[in-house]
């Protein structure tokens, strides 16, 4: 697999050979981070490989996830958002079915993520789900049977808990990511303006200092290179902000589509109910008519009333 092209099958093969050595974990982590635009595919492949891996190897999968999360956060939130969908169930599986070393590793990782705010304010939820206080919901096509749970309700406040992997939680996660990137974006824009302004001043200085020897020219080149690096970093941060907004828009579109399908299903169910009601009403009327004219034993359901 080259550095520029991501091959899911080759990545799955590399995952099958993953072990707990630092070299194995870090090399695969760097590969994943270099393809962070494919974060969803990478994490989905990780999750499938985790489910079929041997019990001892699953701890290595958690270490790999940790290395990816820790080293990719500065570049973007793609892996944070994707791993949040699968880690609760993976951690609980290791905690419930692993040996003592596996349980300790899972607990230690959760503590690290909570301490370093890898998942923001959701770190405690991750621990609760792993320990079984709030069992993680089964996820199918991103849907949960109970995506919003009321934890506390009184006359003054309402506290809710969003199921991991449910549509409300996905939208909130995407919104938080976009909101966080908004601050970074503003800082990056200010840096861009400052760097561009400084480069403009340097252009004028070039004409003045060009005749003053190589030493002054060398310093000027170093300053230009420094500003170029700043601009590259700013461009990367702005791309991350754009990607976060794109992810939010994508989740909102998915939610709209889900609601459209839900309403279509409701309309279909209503038509079915109306058809059933018409059918049995017709049967009843035919039966009553048969009683009135003395032919109730021969009364049958009228033709033309078929269940759709």
mmCIF file with all atom_site columns, C-alpha atoms in Angstrom, residues 121-235:
data_model
loop_
_atom_site.group_PDB
_atom_site.id
_atom_site.type_symbol
_atom_site.label_atom_id
_atom_site.label_alt_id
_atom_site.label_comp_id
_atom_site.label_asym_id
_atom_site.label_entity_id
_atom_site.label_seq_id
_atom_site.pdbx_PDB_ins_code
_atom_site.Cartn_x
_atom_site.Cartn_y
_atom_site.Cartn_z
_atom_site.occupancy
_atom_site.B_iso_or_equiv
_atom_site.pdbx_formal_charge
_atom_site.auth_seq_id
_atom_site.auth_comp_id
_atom_site.auth_asym_id
_atom_site.auth_atom_id
_atom_site.pdbx_PDB_model_num
ATOM 1   C CA . UNK A 1 121 ? -17.052 15.697 28.134 1.00 0.00 ? 121 UNK A CA 1
ATOM 2   C CA . UNK A 1 122 ? -18.129 12.215 27.022 1.00 0.00 ? 122 UNK A CA 1
ATOM 3   C CA . UNK A 1 123 ? -15.223 10.442 28.741 1.00 0.00 ? 123 UNK A CA 1
ATOM 4   C CA . UNK A 1 124 ? -17.242 9.537  31.846 1.00 0.00 ? 124 UNK A CA 1
ATOM 5   C CA . UNK A 1 125 ? -19.986 8.058  29.666 1.00 0.00 ? 125 UNK A CA 1
ATOM 6   C CA . UNK A 1 126 ? -17.382 5.777  28.113 1.00 0.00 ? 126 UNK A CA 1
ATOM 7   C CA . UNK A 1 127 ? -16.357 4.487  31.542 1.00 0.00 ? 127 UNK A CA 1
ATOM 8   C CA . UNK A 1 128 ? -19.976 3.996  32.642 1.00 0.00 ? 128 UNK A CA 1
ATOM 9   C CA . UNK A 1 129 ? -20.774 1.972  29.532 1.00 0.00 ? 129 UNK A CA 1
ATOM 10  C CA . UNK A 1 130 ? -17.670 -0.192 29.931 1.00 0.00 ? 130 UNK A CA 1
ATOM 11  C CA . UNK A 1 131 ? -18.533 -0.951 33.552 1.00 0.00 ? 131 UNK A CA 1
ATOM 12  C CA . UNK A 1 132 ? -22.109 -1.766 32.595 1.00 0.00 ? 132 UNK A CA 1
ATOM 13  C CA . UNK A 1 133 ? -23.807 1.211  34.243 1.00 0.00 ? 133 UNK A CA 1
ATOM 14  C CA . UNK A 1 134 ? -25.183 2.252  30.859 1.00 0.00 ? 134 UNK A CA 1
ATOM 15  C CA . UNK A 1 135 ? -24.840 -0.710 28.465 1.00 0.00 ? 135 UNK A CA 1
ATOM 16  C CA . UNK A 1 136 ? -23.940 0.420  24.935 1.00 0.00 ? 136 UNK A CA 1
ATOM 17  C CA . UNK A 1 137 ? -26.854 0.097  22.508 1.00 0.00 ? 137 UNK A CA 1
ATOM 18  C CA . UNK A 1 138 ? -26.726 -2.262 19.580 1.00 0.00 ? 138 UNK A CA 1
ATOM 19  C CA . UNK A 1 139 ? -25.981 -0.236 16.461 1.00 0.00 ? 139 UNK A CA 1
ATOM 20  C CA . UNK A 1 140 ? -27.471 -1.077 13.087 1.00 0.00 ? 140 UNK A CA 1
ATOM 21  C CA . UNK A 1 141 ? -27.090 1.299  10.179 1.00 0.00 ? 141 UNK A CA 1
ATOM 22  C CA . UNK A 1 142 ? -26.492 4.085  12.650 1.00 0.00 ? 142 UNK A CA 1
ATOM 23  C CA . UNK A 1 143 ? -29.907 3.640  14.300 1.00 0.00 ? 143 UNK A CA 1
ATOM 24  C CA . UNK A 1 144 ? -30.681 2.961  17.945 1.00 0.00 ? 144 UNK A CA 1
ATOM 25  C CA . UNK A 1 145 ? -33.977 1.763  19.411 1.00 0.00 ? 145 UNK A CA 1
ATOM 26  C CA . UNK A 1 146 ? -33.797 4.437  22.095 1.00 0.00 ? 146 UNK A CA 1
ATOM 27  C CA . UNK A 1 147 ? -31.465 7.227  20.956 1.00 0.00 ? 147 UNK A CA 1
ATOM 28  C CA . UNK A 1 148 ? -32.582 9.719  23.634 1.00 0.00 ? 148 UNK A CA 1
ATOM 29  C CA . UNK A 1 149 ? -33.047 8.723  27.268 1.00 0.00 ? 149 UNK A CA 1
ATOM 30  C CA . UNK A 1 150 ? -34.372 11.094 29.927 1.00 0.00 ? 150 UNK A CA 1
ATOM 31  C CA . UNK A 1 151 ? -32.088 10.856 32.968 1.00 0.00 ? 151 UNK A CA 1
ATOM 32  C CA . UNK A 1 152 ? -33.696 13.530 35.145 1.00 0.00 ? 152 UNK A CA 1
ATOM 33  C CA . UNK A 1 153 ? -36.810 15.632 34.762 1.00 0.00 ? 153 UNK A CA 1
ATOM 34  C CA . UNK A 1 154 ? -38.321 18.169 37.123 1.00 0.00 ? 154 UNK A CA 1
ATOM 35  C CA . UNK A 1 155 ? -40.017 21.552 36.962 1.00 0.00 ? 155 UNK A CA 1
ATOM 36  C CA . UNK A 1 156 ? -36.686 23.362 36.586 1.00 0.00 ? 156 UNK A CA 1
ATOM 37  C CA . UNK A 1 157 ? -34.494 21.189 34.386 1.00 0.00 ? 157 UNK A CA 1
ATOM 38  C CA . UNK A 1 158 ? -34.327 18.285 31.978 1.00 0.00 ? 158 UNK A CA 1
ATOM 39  C CA . UNK A 1 159 ? -31.251 16.057 31.645 1.00 0.00 ? 159 UNK A CA 1
ATOM 40  C CA . UNK A 1 160 ? -30.968 13.583 28.801 1.00 0.00 ? 160 UNK A CA 1
ATOM 41  C CA . UNK A 1 161 ? -28.468 10.907 27.741 1.00 0.00 ? 161 UNK A CA 1
ATOM 42  C CA . UNK A 1 162 ? -27.842 10.258 24.064 1.00 0.00 ? 162 UNK A CA 1
ATOM 43  C CA . UNK A 1 163 ? -27.219 6.677  22.988 1.00 0.00 ? 163 UNK A CA 1
ATOM 44  C CA . UNK A 1 164 ? -23.818 6.150  21.408 1.00 0.00 ? 164 UNK A CA 1
ATOM 45  C CA . UNK A 1 165 ? -24.232 5.630  17.666 1.00 0.00 ? 165 UNK A CA 1
ATOM 46  C CA . UNK A 1 166 ? -27.765 7.041  17.568 1.00 0.00 ? 166 UNK A CA 1
ATOM 47  C CA . UNK A 1 167 ? -28.585 9.826  15.148 1.00 0.00 ? 167 UNK A CA 1
ATOM 48  C CA . UNK A 1 168 ? -28.966 12.550 17.851 1.00 0.00 ? 168 UNK A CA 1
ATOM 49  C CA . UNK A 1 169 ? -25.551 11.651 19.297 1.00 0.00 ? 169 UNK A CA 1
ATOM 50  C CA . UNK A 1 170 ? -23.964 11.651 15.831 1.00 0.00 ? 170 UNK A CA 1
ATOM 51  C CA . UNK A 1 171 ? -25.337 15.110 15.077 1.00 0.00 ? 171 UNK A CA 1
ATOM 52  C CA . UNK A 1 172 ? -24.233 16.468 18.461 1.00 0.00 ? 172 UNK A CA 1
ATOM 53  C CA . UNK A 1 173 ? -20.734 15.009 17.989 1.00 0.00 ? 173 UNK A CA 1
ATOM 54  C CA . UNK A 1 174 ? -20.456 16.544 14.523 1.00 0.00 ? 174 UNK A CA 1
ATOM 55  C CA . UNK A 1 175 ? -21.745 19.878 15.844 1.00 0.00 ? 175 UNK A CA 1
ATOM 56  C CA . UNK A 1 176 ? -19.242 19.906 18.731 1.00 0.00 ? 176 UNK A CA 1
ATOM 57  C CA . UNK A 1 177 ? -16.431 19.159 16.311 1.00 0.00 ? 177 UNK A CA 1
ATOM 58  C CA . UNK A 1 178 ? -17.506 21.953 13.956 1.00 0.00 ? 178 UNK A CA 1
ATOM 59  C CA . UNK A 1 179 ? -17.864 24.338 16.908 1.00 0.00 ? 179 UNK A CA 1
ATOM 60  C CA . UNK A 1 180 ? -14.379 23.506 18.199 1.00 0.00 ? 180 UNK A CA 1
ATOM 61  C CA . UNK A 1 181 ? -12.877 23.946 14.739 1.00 0.00 ? 181 UNK A CA 1
ATOM 62  C CA . UNK A 1 182 ? -14.545 27.344 14.452 1.00 0.00 ? 182 UNK A CA 1
ATOM 63  C CA . UNK A 1 183 ? -12.200 28.735 17.132 1.00 0.00 ? 183 UNK A CA 1
ATOM 64  C CA . UNK A 1 184 ? -9.193  27.162 15.411 1.00 0.00 ? 184 UNK A CA 1
ATOM 65  C CA . UNK A 1 185 ? -10.352 28.567 12.084 1.00 0.00 ? 185 UNK A CA 1
ATOM 66  C CA . UNK A 1 186 ? -10.498 32.127 13.436 1.00 0.00 ? 186 UNK A CA 1
ATOM 67  C CA . UNK A 1 187 ? -6.971  31.827 14.832 1.00 0.00 ? 187 UNK A CA 1
ATOM 68  C CA . UNK A 1 188 ? -5.716  30.368 11.550 1.00 0.00 ? 188 UNK A CA 1
ATOM 69  C CA . UNK A 1 189 ? -7.260  33.202 9.527  1.00 0.00 ? 189 UNK A CA 1
ATOM 70  C CA . UNK A 1 190 ? -5.607  35.800 11.746 1.00 0.00 ? 190 UNK A CA 1
ATOM 71  C CA . UNK A 1 191 ? -2.267  34.039 11.341 1.00 0.00 ? 191 UNK A CA 1
ATOM 72  C CA . UNK A 1 192 ? -2.765  33.947 7.565  1.00 0.00 ? 192 UNK A CA 1
ATOM 73  C CA . UNK A 1 193 ? -3.415  37.679 7.449  1.00 0.00 ? 193 UNK A CA 1
ATOM 74  C CA . UNK A 1 194 ? -0.378  38.410 9.615  1.00 0.00 ? 194 UNK A CA 1
ATOM 75  C CA . UNK A 1 195 ? 1.895   36.156 7.555  1.00 0.00 ? 195 UNK A CA 1
ATOM 76  C CA . UNK A 1 196 ? 0.660   37.607 4.253  1.00 0.00 ? 196 UNK A CA 1
ATOM 77  C CA . UNK A 1 197 ? 1.198   41.139 5.544  1.00 0.00 ? 197 UNK A CA 1
ATOM 78  C CA . UNK A 1 198 ? 4.704   40.273 6.724  1.00 0.00 ? 198 UNK A CA 1
ATOM 79  C CA . UNK A 1 199 ? 5.612   38.697 3.392  1.00 0.00 ? 199 UNK A CA 1
ATOM 80  C CA . UNK A 1 200 ? 4.440   41.885 1.660  1.00 0.00 ? 200 UNK A CA 1
ATOM 81  C CA . UNK A 1 201 ? 6.802   43.953 3.782  1.00 0.00 ? 201 UNK A CA 1
ATOM 82  C CA . UNK A 1 202 ? 9.620   41.536 3.051  1.00 0.00 ? 202 UNK A CA 1
ATOM 83  C CA . UNK A 1 203 ? 9.220   42.103 -0.685 1.00 0.00 ? 203 UNK A CA 1
ATOM 84  C CA . UNK A 1 204 ? 10.050  45.752 -0.169 1.00 0.00 ? 204 UNK A CA 1
ATOM 85  C CA . UNK A 1 205 ? 12.984  44.885 2.067  1.00 0.00 ? 205 UNK A CA 1
ATOM 86  C CA . UNK A 1 206 ? 14.420  42.609 -0.613 1.00 0.00 ? 206 UNK A CA 1
ATOM 87  C CA . UNK A 1 207 ? 15.075  45.559 -2.899 1.00 0.00 ? 207 UNK A CA 1
ATOM 88  C CA . UNK A 1 208 ? 16.723  47.512 -0.102 1.00 0.00 ? 208 UNK A CA 1
ATOM 89  C CA . UNK A 1 209 ? 18.846  44.701 1.312  1.00 0.00 ? 209 UNK A CA 1
ATOM 90  C CA . UNK A 1 210 ? 19.789  42.947 -1.933 1.00 0.00 ? 210 UNK A CA 1
ATOM 91  C CA . UNK A 1 211 ? 22.964  45.005 -2.167 1.00 0.00 ? 211 UNK A CA 1
ATOM 92  C CA . UNK A 1 212 ? 23.984  44.515 1.484  1.00 0.00 ? 212 UNK A CA 1
ATOM 93  C CA . UNK A 1 213 ? 25.571  41.074 1.124  1.00 0.00 ? 213 UNK A CA 1
ATOM 94  C CA . UNK A 1 214 ? 24.578  37.384 1.436  1.00 0.00 ? 214 UNK A CA 1
ATOM 95  C CA . UNK A 1 215 ? 24.257  37.421 5.222  1.00 0.00 ? 215 UNK A CA 1
ATOM 96  C CA . UNK A 1 216 ? 21.273  39.765 5.206  1.00 0.00 ? 216 UNK A CA 1
ATOM 97  C CA . UNK A 1 217 ? 19.774  37.918 2.259  1.00 0.00 ? 217 UNK A CA 1
ATOM 98  C CA . UNK A 1 218 ? 20.121  34.607 4.067  1.00 0.00 ? 218 UNK A CA 1
ATOM 99  C CA . UNK A 1 219 ? 18.232  35.942 7.091  1.00 0.00 ? 219 UNK A CA 1
ATOM 100 C CA . UNK A 1 220 ? 15.481  37.169 4.817  1.00 0.00 ? 220 UNK A CA 1
ATOM 101 C CA . UNK A 1 221 ? 15.160  33.766 3.177  1.00 0.00 ? 221 UNK A CA 1
ATOM 102 C CA . UNK A 1 222 ? 14.845  32.121 6.618  1.00 0.00 ? 222 UNK A CA 1
ATOM 103 C CA . UNK A 1 223 ? 12.052  34.529 7.558  1.00 0.00 ? 223 UNK A CA 1
ATOM 104 C CA . UNK A 1 224 ? 10.207  33.848 4.311  1.00 0.00 ? 224 UNK A CA 1
ATOM 105 C CA . UNK A 1 225 ? 10.529  30.090 4.881  1.00 0.00 ? 225 UNK A CA 1
ATOM 106 C CA . UNK A 1 226 ? 9.133   30.489 8.394  1.00 0.00 ? 226 UNK A CA 1
ATOM 107 C CA . UNK A 1 227 ? 6.105   32.403 7.140  1.00 0.00 ? 227 UNK A CA 1
ATOM 108 C CA . UNK A 1 228 ? 5.576   29.809 4.422  1.00 0.00 ? 228 UNK A CA 1
ATOM 109 C CA . UNK A 1 229 ? 5.451   27.074 7.065  1.00 0.00 ? 229 UNK A CA 1
ATOM 110 C CA . UNK A 1 230 ? 2.928   29.098 9.050  1.00 0.00 ? 230 UNK A CA 1
ATOM 111 C CA . UNK A 1 231 ? 0.739   29.493 5.965  1.00 0.00 ? 231 UNK A CA 1
ATOM 112 C CA . UNK A 1 232 ? 0.874   25.739 5.280  1.00 0.00 ? 232 UNK A CA 1
ATOM 113 C CA . UNK A 1 233 ? -0.228  25.020 8.837  1.00 0.00 ? 233 UNK A CA 1
ATOM 114 C CA . UNK A 1 234 ? -3.046  27.530 8.528  1.00 0.00 ? 234 UNK A CA 1
ATOM 115 C CA . UNK A 1 235 ? -4.242  25.971 5.273  1.00 0.00 ? 235 UNK A CA 1
#
